[in-house]
Amino acid sequence: AVTGRKMPIAAKTGVTGEAMDEAEIKALILLADPKPRLFEQFREAMVLPASTARRILDALEGKNFLRKHAIPSGERGGQYTLFEITDAGLQAMARQGVPHKAHPATRGGFLHNVAAEALRILGGRGGHRVDFEVVLAGGAVRADGRWMSKNGTATLFQIGVSDEGREAGALVKILIAPESYFSKIVLVVKDAAFGKKVLEIAKKTLLDPDALSKVEIQILGRIVKEATEG
């Protein structure tokens, strides 16, 4: 059982490092769940006042057990913060007897998989079958995700949170895959400016630029917020 006394934890370097108390261990266990959590959901789950919850997160970040990611909320000037457990944080959990092995939904990084988990939640609420790393065009193309409705209608997702050129290339491949002709296409991006740039690059590549008219842009912060509110 986890107690309130402090115990030595191995830091990223492999030597004896910072100690964690019970609240910090509980926070890491909570944030290891792939379900997206913004600060308010974290605070509520920890049953703590905001100031105490912030101190715990700051302490974990200071020990290199936690990394914070600020993302645009999709509203003017707003942003949300997401929390990623570092390798050192995972090592710390293991040494406390609570090892965690991540099972990411996609091949992408942290924000990519946050988007995927949000899509998993929202798709499930809508009664869709949700799949990731979906093979298209006989294996030549992959979509990051797909919702399949009960009547067979498909929505294909491309999650673009890193490089505009790479995301544009991936989007073009999806658009020219035969499966896209009868599917809705959604591009999930970190902000509107990023999405606009992706579409501009893709337009220069496509033989039929009008194909982009079927692409819907969704902002990562908005879908994460919606997923956490249910």
JSON list of C-alpha atoms in Angstrom, two decimals:
[
{"chain": "A", "resi": 1, "resn": "ALA", "atom": "CA", "xyz": [0.00, 0.00, 0.00]},
{"chain": "A", "resi": 2, "resn": "VAL", "atom": "CA", "xyz": [1.14, 3.52, -0.72]},
{"chain": "A", "resi": 3, "resn": "THR", "atom": "CA", "xyz": [1.77, 5.60, 2.37]},
{"chain": "A", "resi": 4, "resn": "GLY", "atom": "CA", "xyz": [2.30, 9.28, 2.94]},
{"chain": "A", "resi": 5, "resn": "ARG", "atom": "CA", "xyz": [5.97, 8.99, 3.83]},
{"chain": "A", "resi": 6, "resn": "LYS", "atom": "CA", "xyz": [8.53, 10.01, 1.24]},
{"chain": "A", "resi": 7, "resn": "MET", "atom": "CA", "xyz": [10.51, 7.34, -0.54]},
{"chain": "A", "resi": 8, "resn": "PRO", "atom": "CA", "xyz": [13.57, 7.64, -2.82]},
{"chain": "A", "resi": 9, "resn": "ILE", "atom": "CA", "xyz": [12.78, 7.36, -6.50]},
{"chain": "A", "resi": 10, "resn": "ALA", "atom": "CA", "xyz": [15.19, 6.72, -9.36]},
{"chain": "A", "resi": 11, "resn": "ALA", "atom": "CA", "xyz": [15.26, 9.73, -11.65]},
{"chain": "A", "resi": 12, "resn": "LYS", "atom": "CA", "xyz": [15.86, 9.66, -15.40]},
{"chain": "A", "resi": 13, "resn": "THR", "atom": "CA", "xyz": [19.59, 9.36, -14.87]},
{"chain": "A", "resi": 14, "resn": "GLY", "atom": "CA", "xyz": [19.11, 6.05, -13.05]},
{"chain": "A", "resi": 15, "resn": "VAL", "atom": "CA", "xyz": [20.53, 7.30, -9.75]},
{"chain": "A", "resi": 16, "resn": "THR", "atom": "CA", "xyz": [18.59, 7.94, -6.55]},
{"chain": "A", "resi": 17, "resn": "GLY", "atom": "CA", "xyz": [16.54, 11.06, -7.27]},
{"chain": "A", "resi": 18, "resn": "GLU", "atom": "CA", "xyz": [13.67, 13.11, -6.00]},
{"chain": "A", "resi": 19, "resn": "ALA", "atom": "CA", "xyz": [11.21, 11.59, -3.55]},
{"chain": "A", "resi": 20, "resn": "MET", "atom": "CA", "xyz": [7.46, 11.59, -4.05]},
{"chain": "A", "resi": 21, "resn": "ASP", "atom": "CA", "xyz": [4.70, 11.82, -1.50]},
{"chain": "A", "resi": 22, "resn": "GLU", "atom": "CA", "xyz": [1.35, 10.04, -1.63]},
{"chain": "A", "resi": 23, "resn": "ALA", "atom": "CA", "xyz": [-0.45, 12.86, -3.46]},
{"chain": "A", "resi": 24, "resn": "GLU", "atom": "CA", "xyz": [2.20, 12.96, -6.18]},
{"chain": "A", "resi": 25, "resn": "ILE", "atom": "CA", "xyz": [2.01, 9.21, -6.68]},
{"chain": "A", "resi": 26, "resn": "LYS", "atom": "CA", "xyz": [-1.77, 9.41, -6.91]},
{"chain": "A", "resi": 27, "resn": "ALA", "atom": "CA", "xyz": [-1.46, 12.19, -9.48]},
{"chain": "A", "resi": 28, "resn": "LEU", "atom": "CA", "xyz": [0.85, 10.14, -11.70]},
{"chain": "A", "resi": 29, "resn": "ILE", "atom": "CA", "xyz": [-1.44, 7.12, -11.53]},
{"chain": "A", "resi": 30, "resn": "LEU", "atom": "CA", "xyz": [-4.39, 9.30, -12.50]},
{"chain": "A", "resi": 31, "resn": "LEU", "atom": "CA", "xyz": [-2.58, 10.98, -15.39]},
{"chain": "A", "resi": 32, "resn": "ALA", "atom": "CA", "xyz": [-1.27, 7.63, -16.69]},
{"chain": "A", "resi": 33, "resn": "ASP", "atom": "CA", "xyz": [-4.81, 6.87, -17.83]},
{"chain": "A", "resi": 34, "resn": "PRO", "atom": "CA", "xyz": [-4.96, 7.65, -21.58]},
{"chain": "A", "resi": 35, "resn": "LYS", "atom": "CA", "xyz": [-8.28, 9.46, -21.12]},
{"chain": "A", "resi": 36, "resn": "PRO", "atom": "CA", "xyz": [-7.61, 13.18, -21.74]},
{"chain": "A", "resi": 37, "resn": "ARG", "atom": "CA", "xyz": [-7.77, 15.35, -18.63]},
{"chain": "A", "resi": 38, "resn": "LEU", "atom": "CA", "xyz": [-7.59, 19.10, -18.45]},
{"chain": "A", "resi": 39, "resn": "PHE", "atom": "CA", "xyz": [-6.68, 20.81, -15.18]},
{"chain": "A", "resi": 40, "resn": "GLU", "atom": "CA", "xyz": [-10.24, 21.03, -13.90]},
{"chain": "A", "resi": 41, "resn": "GLN", "atom": "CA", "xyz": [-10.88, 17.30, -14.40]},
{"chain": "A", "resi": 42, "resn": "PHE", "atom": "CA", "xyz": [-7.56, 16.53, -12.71]},
{"chain": "A", "resi": 43, "resn": "ARG", "atom": "CA", "xyz": [-8.40, 18.74, -9.74]},
{"chain": "A", "resi": 44, "resn": "GLU", "atom": "CA", "xyz": [-11.85, 17.20, -9.36]},
{"chain": "A", "resi": 45, "resn": "ALA", "atom": "CA", "xyz": [-10.52, 13.64, -9.56]},
{"chain": "A", "resi": 46, "resn": "MET", "atom": "CA", "xyz": [-7.89, 14.45, -6.92]},
{"chain": "A", "resi": 47, "resn": "VAL", "atom": "CA", "xyz": [-10.57, 16.16, -4.77]},
{"chain": "A", "resi": 48, "resn": "LEU", "atom": "CA", "xyz": [-8.29, 19.11, -4.11]},
{"chain": "A", "resi": 49, "resn": "PRO", "atom": "CA", "xyz": [-8.51, 22.90, -4.22]},
{"chain": "A", "resi": 50, "resn": "ALA", "atom": "CA", "xyz": [-7.01, 24.42, -7.36]},
{"chain": "A", "resi": 51, "resn": "SER", "atom": "CA", "xyz": [-3.98, 25.86, -5.57]},
{"chain": "A", "resi": 52, "resn": "THR", "atom": "CA", "xyz": [-3.00, 22.47, -4.10]},
{"chain": "A", "resi": 53, "resn": "ALA", "atom": "CA", "xyz": [-3.53, 20.68, -7.40]},
{"chain": "A", "resi": 54, "resn": "ARG", "atom": "CA", "xyz": [-1.29, 23.20, -9.14]},
{"chain": "A", "resi": 55, "resn": "ARG", "atom": "CA", "xyz": [1.44, 22.75, -6.54]},
{"chain": "A", "resi": 56, "resn": "ILE", "atom": "CA", "xyz": [1.41, 18.99, -7.08]},
{"chain": "A", "resi": 57, "resn": "LEU", "atom": "CA", "xyz": [1.66, 19.37, -10.85]},
{"chain": "A", "resi": 58, "resn": "ASP", "atom": "CA", "xyz": [4.44, 21.94, -10.52]},
{"chain": "A", "resi": 59, "resn": "ALA", "atom": "CA", "xyz": [6.33, 19.65, -8.13]},
{"chain": "A", "resi": 60, "resn": "LEU", "atom": "CA", "xyz": [6.10, 16.72, -10.55]},
{"chain": "A", "resi": 61, "resn": "GLU", "atom": "CA", "xyz": [7.22, 18.92, -13.42]},
{"chain": "A", "resi": 62, "resn": "GLY", "atom": "CA", "xyz": [10.15, 20.16, -11.34]},
{"chain": "A", "resi": 63, "resn": "LYS", "atom": "CA", "xyz": [11.23, 16.55, -10.73]},
{"chain": "A", "resi": 64, "resn": "ASN", "atom": "CA", "xyz": [11.06, 15.81, -14.46]},
{"chain": "A", "resi": 65, "resn": "PHE", "atom": "CA", "xyz": [8.22, 13.33, -13.88]},
{"chain": "A", "resi": 66, "resn": "LEU", "atom": "CA", "xyz": [5.68, 15.41, -15.79]},
{"chain": "A", "resi": 67, "resn": "ARG", "atom": "CA", "xyz": [5.66, 17.55, -18.93]},
{"chain": "A", "resi": 68, "resn": "LYS", "atom": "CA", "xyz": [3.03, 20.21, -19.58]},
{"chain": "A", "resi": 69, "resn": "HIS", "atom": "CA", "xyz": [1.67, 20.91, -23.07]},
{"chain": "A", "resi": 70, "resn": "ALA", "atom": "CA", "xyz": [-0.24, 24.13, -23.76]},
{"chain": "A", "resi": 71, "resn": "ILE", "atom": "CA", "xyz": [-2.67, 23.89, -26.67]},
{"chain": "A", "resi": 72, "resn": "PRO", "atom": "CA", "xyz": [-4.99, 26.54, -28.13]},
{"chain": "A", "resi": 73, "resn": "SER", "atom": "CA", "xyz": [-8.56, 26.16, -26.90]},
{"chain": "A", "resi": 74, "resn": "GLY", "atom": "CA", "xyz": [-10.03, 27.15, -30.25]},
{"chain": "A", "resi": 75, "resn": "GLU", "atom": "CA", "xyz": [-11.41, 30.32, -28.68]},
{"chain": "A", "resi": 76, "resn": "ARG", "atom": "CA", "xyz": [-9.74, 33.69, -29.09]},
{"chain": "A", "resi": 77, "resn": "GLY", "atom": "CA", "xyz": [-6.66, 33.88, -26.86]},
{"chain": "A", "resi": 78, "resn": "GLY", "atom": "CA", "xyz": [-7.59, 30.80, -24.81]},
{"chain": "A", "resi": 79, "resn": "GLN", "atom": "CA", "xyz": [-5.53, 27.72, -24.14]},
{"chain": "A", "resi": 80, "resn": "TYR", "atom": "CA", "xyz": [-5.67, 24.44, -22.26]},
{"chain": "A", "resi": 81, "resn": "THR", "atom": "CA", "xyz": [-2.89, 22.50, -20.58]},
{"chain": "A", "resi": 82, "resn": "LEU", "atom": "CA", "xyz": [-2.38, 18.76, -21.01]},
{"chain": "A", "resi": 83, "resn": "PHE", "atom": "CA", "xyz": [-0.10, 16.64, -18.86]},
{"chain": "A", "resi": 84, "resn": "GLU", "atom": "CA", "xyz": [2.32, 13.99, -20.15]},
{"chain": "A", "resi": 85, "resn": "ILE", "atom": "CA", "xyz": [4.16, 11.60, -17.85]},
{"chain": "A", "resi": 86, "resn": "THR", "atom": "CA", "xyz": [7.84, 11.46, -18.78]},
{"chain": "A", "resi": 87, "resn": "ASP", "atom": "CA", "xyz": [9.99, 8.34, -18.94]},
{"chain": "A", "resi": 88, "resn": "ALA", "atom": "CA", "xyz": [11.39, 9.34, -15.55]},
{"chain": "A", "resi": 89, "resn": "GLY", "atom": "CA", "xyz": [7.85, 9.55, -14.21]},
{"chain": "A", "resi": 90, "resn": "LEU", "atom": "CA", "xyz": [7.04, 6.08, -15.50]},
{"chain": "A", "resi": 91, "resn": "GLN", "atom": "CA", "xyz": [10.21, 4.76, -13.84]},
{"chain": "A", "resi": 92, "resn": "ALA", "atom": "CA", "xyz": [9.15, 6.43, -10.60]},
{"chain": "A", "resi": 93, "resn": "MET", "atom": "CA", "xyz": [5.75, 4.72, -10.77]},
{"chain": "A", "resi": 94, "resn": "ALA", "atom": "CA", "xyz": [7.37, 1.35, -11.36]},
{"chain": "A", "resi": 95, "resn": "ARG", "atom": "CA", "xyz": [9.60, 1.77, -8.33]},
{"chain": "A", "resi": 96, "resn": "GLN", "atom": "CA", "xyz": [6.51, 2.45, -6.23]},
{"chain": "A", "resi": 97, "resn": "GLY", "atom": "CA", "xyz": [5.00, -0.84, -7.34]},
{"chain": "A", "resi": 98, "resn": "VAL", "atom": "CA", "xyz": [2.54, 0.70, -9.82]},
{"chain": "A", "resi": 99, "resn": "PRO", "atom": "CA", "xyz": [4.15, 0.07, -13.22]},
{"chain": "A", "resi": 100, "resn": "HIS", "atom": "CA", "xyz": [2.35, 1.43, -16.24]},
{"chain": "A", "resi": 101, "resn": "LYS", "atom": "CA", "xyz": [2.79, 0.33, -19.84]},
{"chain": "A", "resi": 102, "resn": "ALA", "atom": "CA", "xyz": [1.32, 2.69, -22.40]},
{"chain": "A", "resi": 103, "resn": "HIS", "atom": "CA", "xyz": [-0.75, 1.32, -25.27]},
{"chain": "A", "resi": 104, "resn": "PRO", "atom": "CA", "xyz": [-0.96, 4.28, -27.65]},
{"chain": "A", "resi": 105, "resn": "ALA", "atom": "CA", "xyz": [-3.78, 4.30, -30.16]},
{"chain": "A", "resi": 106, "resn": "THR", "atom": "CA", "xyz": [-1.58, 5.63, -32.97]},
{"chain": "A", "resi": 107, "resn": "ARG", "atom": "CA", "xyz": [2.07, 5.77, -33.96]},
{"chain": "A", "resi": 108, "resn": "GLY", "atom": "CA", "xyz": [2.25, 9.48, -33.18]},
{"chain": "A", "resi": 109, "resn": "GLY", "atom": "CA", "xyz": [3.49, 11.33, -30.13]},
{"chain": "A", "resi": 110, "resn": "PHE", "atom": "CA", "xyz": [1.72, 12.54, -27.02]},
{"chain": "A", "resi": 111, "resn": "LEU", "atom": "CA", "xyz": [-0.59, 15.18, -28.56]},
{"chain": "A", "resi": 112, "resn": "HIS", "atom": "CA", "xyz": [-1.35, 12.87, -31.48]},
{"chain": "A", "resi": 113, "resn": "ASN", "atom": "CA", "xyz": [-2.56, 10.20, -29.07]},
{"chain": "A", "resi": 114, "resn": "VAL", "atom": "CA", "xyz": [-4.48, 12.70, -26.93]},
{"chain": "A", "resi": 115, "resn": "ALA", "atom": "CA", "xyz": [-6.42, 13.57, -30.09]},
{"chain": "A", "resi": 116, "resn": "ALA", "atom": "CA", "xyz": [-6.97, 9.87, -30.80]},
{"chain": "A", "resi": 117, "resn": "GLU", "atom": "CA", "xyz": [-8.30, 9.20, -27.30]},
{"chain": "A", "resi": 118, "resn": "ALA", "atom": "CA", "xyz": [-10.64, 12.18, -27.58]},
{"chain": "A", "resi": 119, "resn": "LEU", "atom": "CA", "xyz": [-11.91, 10.79, -30.88]},
{"chain": "A", "resi": 120, "resn": "ARG", "atom": "CA", "xyz": [-12.36, 7.37, -29.25]},
{"chain": "A", "resi": 121, "resn": "ILE", "atom": "CA", "xyz": [-14.54, 8.92, -26.55]},
{"chain": "A", "resi": 122, "resn": "LEU", "atom": "CA", "xyz": [-16.61, 11.07, -28.90]},
{"chain": "A", "resi": 123, "resn": "GLY", "atom": "CA", "xyz": [-17.03, 8.30, -31.44]},
{"chain": "A", "resi": 124, "resn": "GLY", "atom": "CA", "xyz": [-18.20, 5.90, -28.75]},
{"chain": "A", "resi": 125, "resn": "ARG", "atom": "CA", "xyz": [-20.76, 8.41, -27.53]},
{"chain": "A", "resi": 126, "resn": "GLY", "atom": "CA", "xyz": [-22.09, 8.68, -31.05]},
{"chain": "A", "resi": 127, "resn": "GLY", "atom": "CA", "xyz": [-22.50, 4.93, -31.36]},
{"chain": "A", "resi": 128, "resn": "HIS", "atom": "CA", "xyz": [-19.70, 4.56, -33.91]},
{"chain": "A", "resi": 129, "resn": "ARG", "atom": "CA", "xyz": [-17.18, 1.79, -34.20]},
{"chain": "A", "resi": 130, "resn": "VAL", "atom": "CA", "xyz": [-13.81, 3.46, -33.68]},
{"chain": "A", "resi": 131, "resn": "ASP", "atom": "CA", "xyz": [-10.58, 2.23, -35.31]},
{"chain": "A", "resi": 132, "resn": "PHE", "atom": "CA", "xyz": [-7.07, 3.66, -35.52]},
{"chain": "A", "resi": 133, "resn": "GLU", "atom": "CA", "xyz": [-4.21, 3.24, -38.00]},
{"chain": "A", "resi": 134, "resn": "VAL", "atom": "CA", "xyz": [-6.76, 2.34, -40.66]},
{"chain": "A", "resi": 135, "resn": "VAL", "atom": "CA", "xyz": [-5.38, 0.76, -43.83]},
{"chain": "A", "resi": 136, "resn": "LEU", "atom": "CA", "xyz": [-6.66, 2.29, -47.08]},
{"chain": "A", "resi": 137, "resn": "ALA", "atom": "CA", "xyz": [-5.97, 1.71, -50.78]},
{"chain": "A", "resi": 138, "resn": "GLY", "atom": "CA", "xyz": [-4.91, -1.88, -50.23]},
{"chain": "A", "resi": 139, "resn": "GLY", "atom": "CA", "xyz": [-2.30, -0.94, -47.66]},
{"chain": "A", "resi": 140, "resn": "ALA", "atom": "CA", "xyz": [-0.67, 1.97, -49.50]},
{"chain": "A", "resi": 141, "resn": "VAL", "atom": "CA", "xyz": [-2.27, 4.59, -47.24]},
{"chain": "A", "resi": 142, "resn": "ARG", "atom": "CA", "xyz": [-3.15, 4.85, -43.56]},
{"chain": "A", "resi": 143, "resn": "ALA", "atom": "CA", "xyz": [-5.70, 7.12, -41.92]},
{"chain": "A", "resi": 144, "resn": "ASP", "atom": "CA", "xyz": [-5.07, 7.96, -38.28]},
{"chain": "A", "resi": 145, "resn": "GLY", "atom": "CA", "xyz": [-8.62, 7.07, -37.32]},
{"chain": "A", "resi": 146, "resn": "ARG", "atom": "CA", "xyz": [-12.08, 6.12, -38.53]},
{"chain": "A", "resi": 147, "resn": "TRP", "atom": "CA", "xyz": [-15.60, 6.27, -37.21]},
{"chain": "A", "resi": 148, "resn": "MET", "atom": "CA", "xyz": [-17.98, 3.77, -38.76]},
{"chain": "A", "resi": 149, "resn": "SER", "atom": "CA", "xyz": [-21.65, 4.41, -38.11]},
{"chain": "A", "resi": 150, "resn": "LYS", "atom": "CA", "xyz": [-24.23, 1.66, -37.77]},
{"chain": "A", "resi": 151, "resn": "ASN", "atom": "CA", "xyz": [-25.50, 2.40, -41.27]},
{"chain": "A", "resi": 152, "resn": "GLY", "atom": "CA", "xyz": [-22.00, 2.02, -42.73]},
{"chain": "A", "resi": 153, "resn": "THR", "atom": "CA", "xyz": [-21.11, 5.68, -43.14]},
{"chain": "A", "resi": 154, "resn": "ALA", "atom": "CA", "xyz": [-17.41, 6.31, -42.54]},
{"chain": "A", "resi": 155, "resn": "THR", "atom": "CA", "xyz": [-15.56, 9.35, -41.22]},
{"chain": "A", "resi": 156, "resn": "LEU", "atom": "CA", "xyz": [-11.80, 9.30, -41.77]},
{"chain": "A", "resi": 157, "resn": "PHE", "atom": "CA", "xyz": [-9.50, 11.30, -39.50]},
{"chain": "A", "resi": 158, "resn": "GLN", "atom": "CA", "xyz": [-6.07, 12.76, -40.12]},
{"chain": "A", "resi": 159, "resn": "ILE", "atom": "CA", "xyz": [-4.46, 14.15, -36.96]},
{"chain": "A", "resi": 160, "resn": "GLY", "atom": "CA", "xyz": [-2.06, 16.97, -37.81]},
{"chain": "A", "resi": 161, "resn": "VAL", "atom": "CA", "xyz": [-0.12, 18.44, -34.89]},
{"chain": "A", "resi": 162, "resn": "SER", "atom": "CA", "xyz": [3.51, 18.53, -36.05]},
{"chain": "A", "resi": 163, "resn": "ASP", "atom": "CA", "xyz": [4.75, 19.53, -39.52]},
{"chain": "A", "resi": 164, "resn": "GLU", "atom": "CA", "xyz": [2.46, 21.22, -42.06]},
{"chain": "A", "resi": 165, "resn": "GLY", "atom": "CA", "xyz": [4.15, 19.70, -45.10]},
{"chain": "A", "resi": 166, "resn": "ARG", "atom": "CA", "xyz": [4.08, 16.16, -43.74]},
{"chain": "A", "resi": 167, "resn": "GLU", "atom": "CA", "xyz": [0.45, 16.49, -42.68]},
{"chain": "A", "resi": 168, "resn": "ALA", "atom": "CA", "xyz": [-0.50, 17.88, -46.09]},
{"chain": "A", "resi": 169, "resn": "GLY", "atom": "CA", "xyz": [1.15, 14.91, -47.79]},
{"chain": "A", "resi": 170, "resn": "ALA", "atom": "CA", "xyz": [-0.71, 12.46, -45.56]},
{"chain": "A", "resi": 171, "resn": "LEU", "atom": "CA", "xyz": [-4.00, 14.26, -46.20]},
{"chain": "A", "resi": 172, "resn": "VAL", "atom": "CA", "xyz": [-3.51, 14.13, -49.98]},
{"chain": "A", "resi": 173, "resn": "LYS", "atom": "CA", "xyz": [-2.90, 10.38, -49.81]},
{"chain": "A", "resi": 174, "resn": "ILE", "atom": "CA", "xyz": [-6.15, 9.91, -47.91]},
{"chain": "A", "resi": 175, "resn": "LEU", "atom": "CA", "xyz": [-8.08, 12.08, -50.35]},
{"chain": "A", "resi": 176, "resn": "ILE", "atom": "CA", "xyz": [-6.96, 10.08, -53.38]},
{"chain": "A", "resi": 177, "resn": "ALA", "atom": "CA", "xyz": [-7.61, 6.70, -51.73]},
{"chain": "A", "resi": 178, "resn": "PRO", "atom": "CA", "xyz": [-10.75, 5.03, -53.14]},
{"chain": "A", "resi": 179, "resn": "GLU", "atom": "CA", "xyz": [-12.29, 4.73, -49.66]},
{"chain": "A", "resi": 180, "resn": "SER", "atom": "CA", "xyz": [-12.36, 8.52, -49.31]},
{"chain": "A", "resi": 181, "resn": "TYR", "atom": "CA", "xyz": [-14.85, 8.96, -52.14]},
{"chain": "A", "resi": 182, "resn": "PHE", "atom": "CA", "xyz": [-17.70, 7.85, -49.91]},
{"chain": "A", "resi": 183, "resn": "SER", "atom": "CA", "xyz": [-16.32, 9.07, -46.60]},
{"chain": "A", "resi": 184, "resn": "LYS", "atom": "CA", "xyz": [-16.32, 12.26, -44.62]},
{"chain": "A", "resi": 185, "resn": "ILE", "atom": "CA", "xyz": [-12.78, 13.57, -44.05]},
{"chain": "A", "resi": 186, "resn": "VAL", "atom": "CA", "xyz": [-11.81, 15.40, -40.85]},
{"chain": "A", "resi": 187, "resn": "LEU", "atom": "CA", "xyz": [-8.44, 17.04, -40.27]},
{"chain": "A", "resi": 188, "resn": "VAL", "atom": "CA", "xyz": [-7.70, 17.55, -36.57]},
{"chain": "A", "resi": 189, "resn": "VAL", "atom": "CA", "xyz": [-5.16, 20.35, -36.05]},
{"chain": "A", "resi": 190, "resn": "LYS", "atom": "CA", "xyz": [-3.65, 22.23, -33.13]},
{"chain": "A", "resi": 191, "resn": "ASP", "atom": "CA", "xyz": [-4.90, 25.61, -34.36]},
{"chain": "A", "resi": 192, "resn": "ALA", "atom": "CA", "xyz": [-6.70, 27.23, -37.30]},
{"chain": "A", "resi": 193, "resn": "ALA", "atom": "CA", "xyz": [-3.55, 28.76, -38.79]},
{"chain": "A", "resi": 194, "resn": "PHE", "atom": "CA", "xyz": [-1.86, 25.34, -38.89]},
{"chain": "A", "resi": 195, "resn": "GLY", "atom": "CA", "xyz": [-4.92, 23.83, -40.57]},
{"chain": "A", "resi": 196, "resn": "LYS", "atom": "CA", "xyz": [-5.05, 26.61, -43.16]},
{"chain": "A", "resi": 197, "resn": "LYS", "atom": "CA", "xyz": [-1.40, 26.07, -44.04]},
{"chain": "A", "resi": 198, "resn": "VAL", "atom": "CA", "xyz": [-1.92, 22.31, -44.41]},
{"chain": "A", "resi": 199, "resn": "LEU", "atom": "CA", "xyz": [-4.78, 22.90, -46.84]},
{"chain": "A", "resi": 200, "resn": "GLU", "atom": "CA", "xyz": [-2.76, 25.45, -48.82]},
{"chain": "A", "resi": 201, "resn": "ILE", "atom": "CA", "xyz": [0.09, 22.97, -49.29]},
{"chain": "A", "resi": 202, "resn": "ALA", "atom": "CA", "xyz": [-2.28, 20.12, -50.14]},
{"chain": "A", "resi": 203, "resn": "LYS", "atom": "CA", "xyz": [-4.07, 22.26, -52.74]},
{"chain": "A", "resi": 204, "resn": "LYS", "atom": "CA", "xyz": [-0.83, 22.70, -54.68]},
{"chain": "A", "resi": 205, "resn": "THR", "atom": "CA", "xyz": [-0.37, 18.92, -54.83]},
{"chain": "A", "resi": 206, "resn": "LEU", "atom": "CA", "xyz": [-3.84, 17.67, -55.70]},
{"chain": "A", "resi": 207, "resn": "LEU", "atom": "CA", "xyz": [-4.81, 17.26, -59.34]},
{"chain": "A", "resi": 208, "resn": "ASP", "atom": "CA", "xyz": [-8.34, 18.14, -58.26]},
{"chain": "A", "resi": 209, "resn": "PRO", "atom": "CA", "xyz": [-8.06, 20.89, -55.62]},
{"chain": "A", "resi": 210, "resn": "ASP", "atom": "CA", "xyz": [-11.86, 20.81, -55.23]},
{"chain": "A", "resi": 211, "resn": "ALA", "atom": "CA", "xyz": [-11.39, 17.55, -53.33]},
{"chain": "A", "resi": 212, "resn": "LEU", "atom": "CA", "xyz": [-10.42, 19.70, -50.34]},
{"chain": "A", "resi": 213, "resn": "SER", "atom": "CA", "xyz": [-13.99, 20.98, -50.12]},
{"chain": "A", "resi": 214, "resn": "LYS", "atom": "CA", "xyz": [-14.95, 17.77, -48.32]},
{"chain": "A", "resi": 215, "resn": "VAL", "atom": "CA", "xyz": [-12.32, 18.26, -45.61]},
{"chain": "A", "resi": 216, "resn": "GLU", "atom": "CA", "xyz": [-13.63, 19.51, -42.27]},
{"chain": "A", "resi": 217, "resn": "ILE", "atom": "CA", "xyz": [-11.20, 21.20, -39.86]},
{"chain": "A", "resi": 218, "resn": "GLN", "atom": "CA", "xyz": [-11.46, 20.41, -36.16]},
{"chain": "A", "resi": 219, "resn": "ILE", "atom": "CA", "xyz": [-9.32, 22.11, -33.51]},
{"chain": "A", "resi": 220, "resn": "LEU", "atom": "CA", "xyz": [-7.60, 19.75, -31.06]},
{"chain": "A", "resi": 221, "resn": "GLY", "atom": "CA", "xyz": [-8.46, 21.87, -28.00]},
{"chain": "A", "resi": 222, "resn": "ARG", "atom": "CA", "xyz": [-12.16, 21.84, -28.85]},
{"chain": "A", "resi": 223, "resn": "ILE", "atom": "CA", "xyz": [-12.44, 18.08, -29.26]},
{"chain": "A", "resi": 224, "resn": "VAL", "atom": "CA", "xyz": [-10.42, 17.48, -26.08]},
{"chain": "A", "resi": 225, "resn": "LYS", "atom": "CA", "xyz": [-12.71, 19.86, -24.18]},
{"chain": "A", "resi": 226, "resn": "GLU", "atom": "CA", "xyz": [-15.80, 18.13, -25.53]},
{"chain": "A", "resi": 227, "resn": "ALA", "atom": "CA", "xyz": [-14.40, 14.69, -24.68]},
{"chain": "A", "resi": 228, "resn": "THR", "atom": "CA", "xyz": [-13.59, 15.69, -21.10]},
{"chain": "A", "resi": 229, "resn": "GLU", "atom": "CA", "xyz": [-17.01, 17.18, -20.45]},
{"chain": "A", "resi": 230, "resn": "GLY", "atom": "CA", "xyz": [-18.95, 13.96, -20.79]}
]
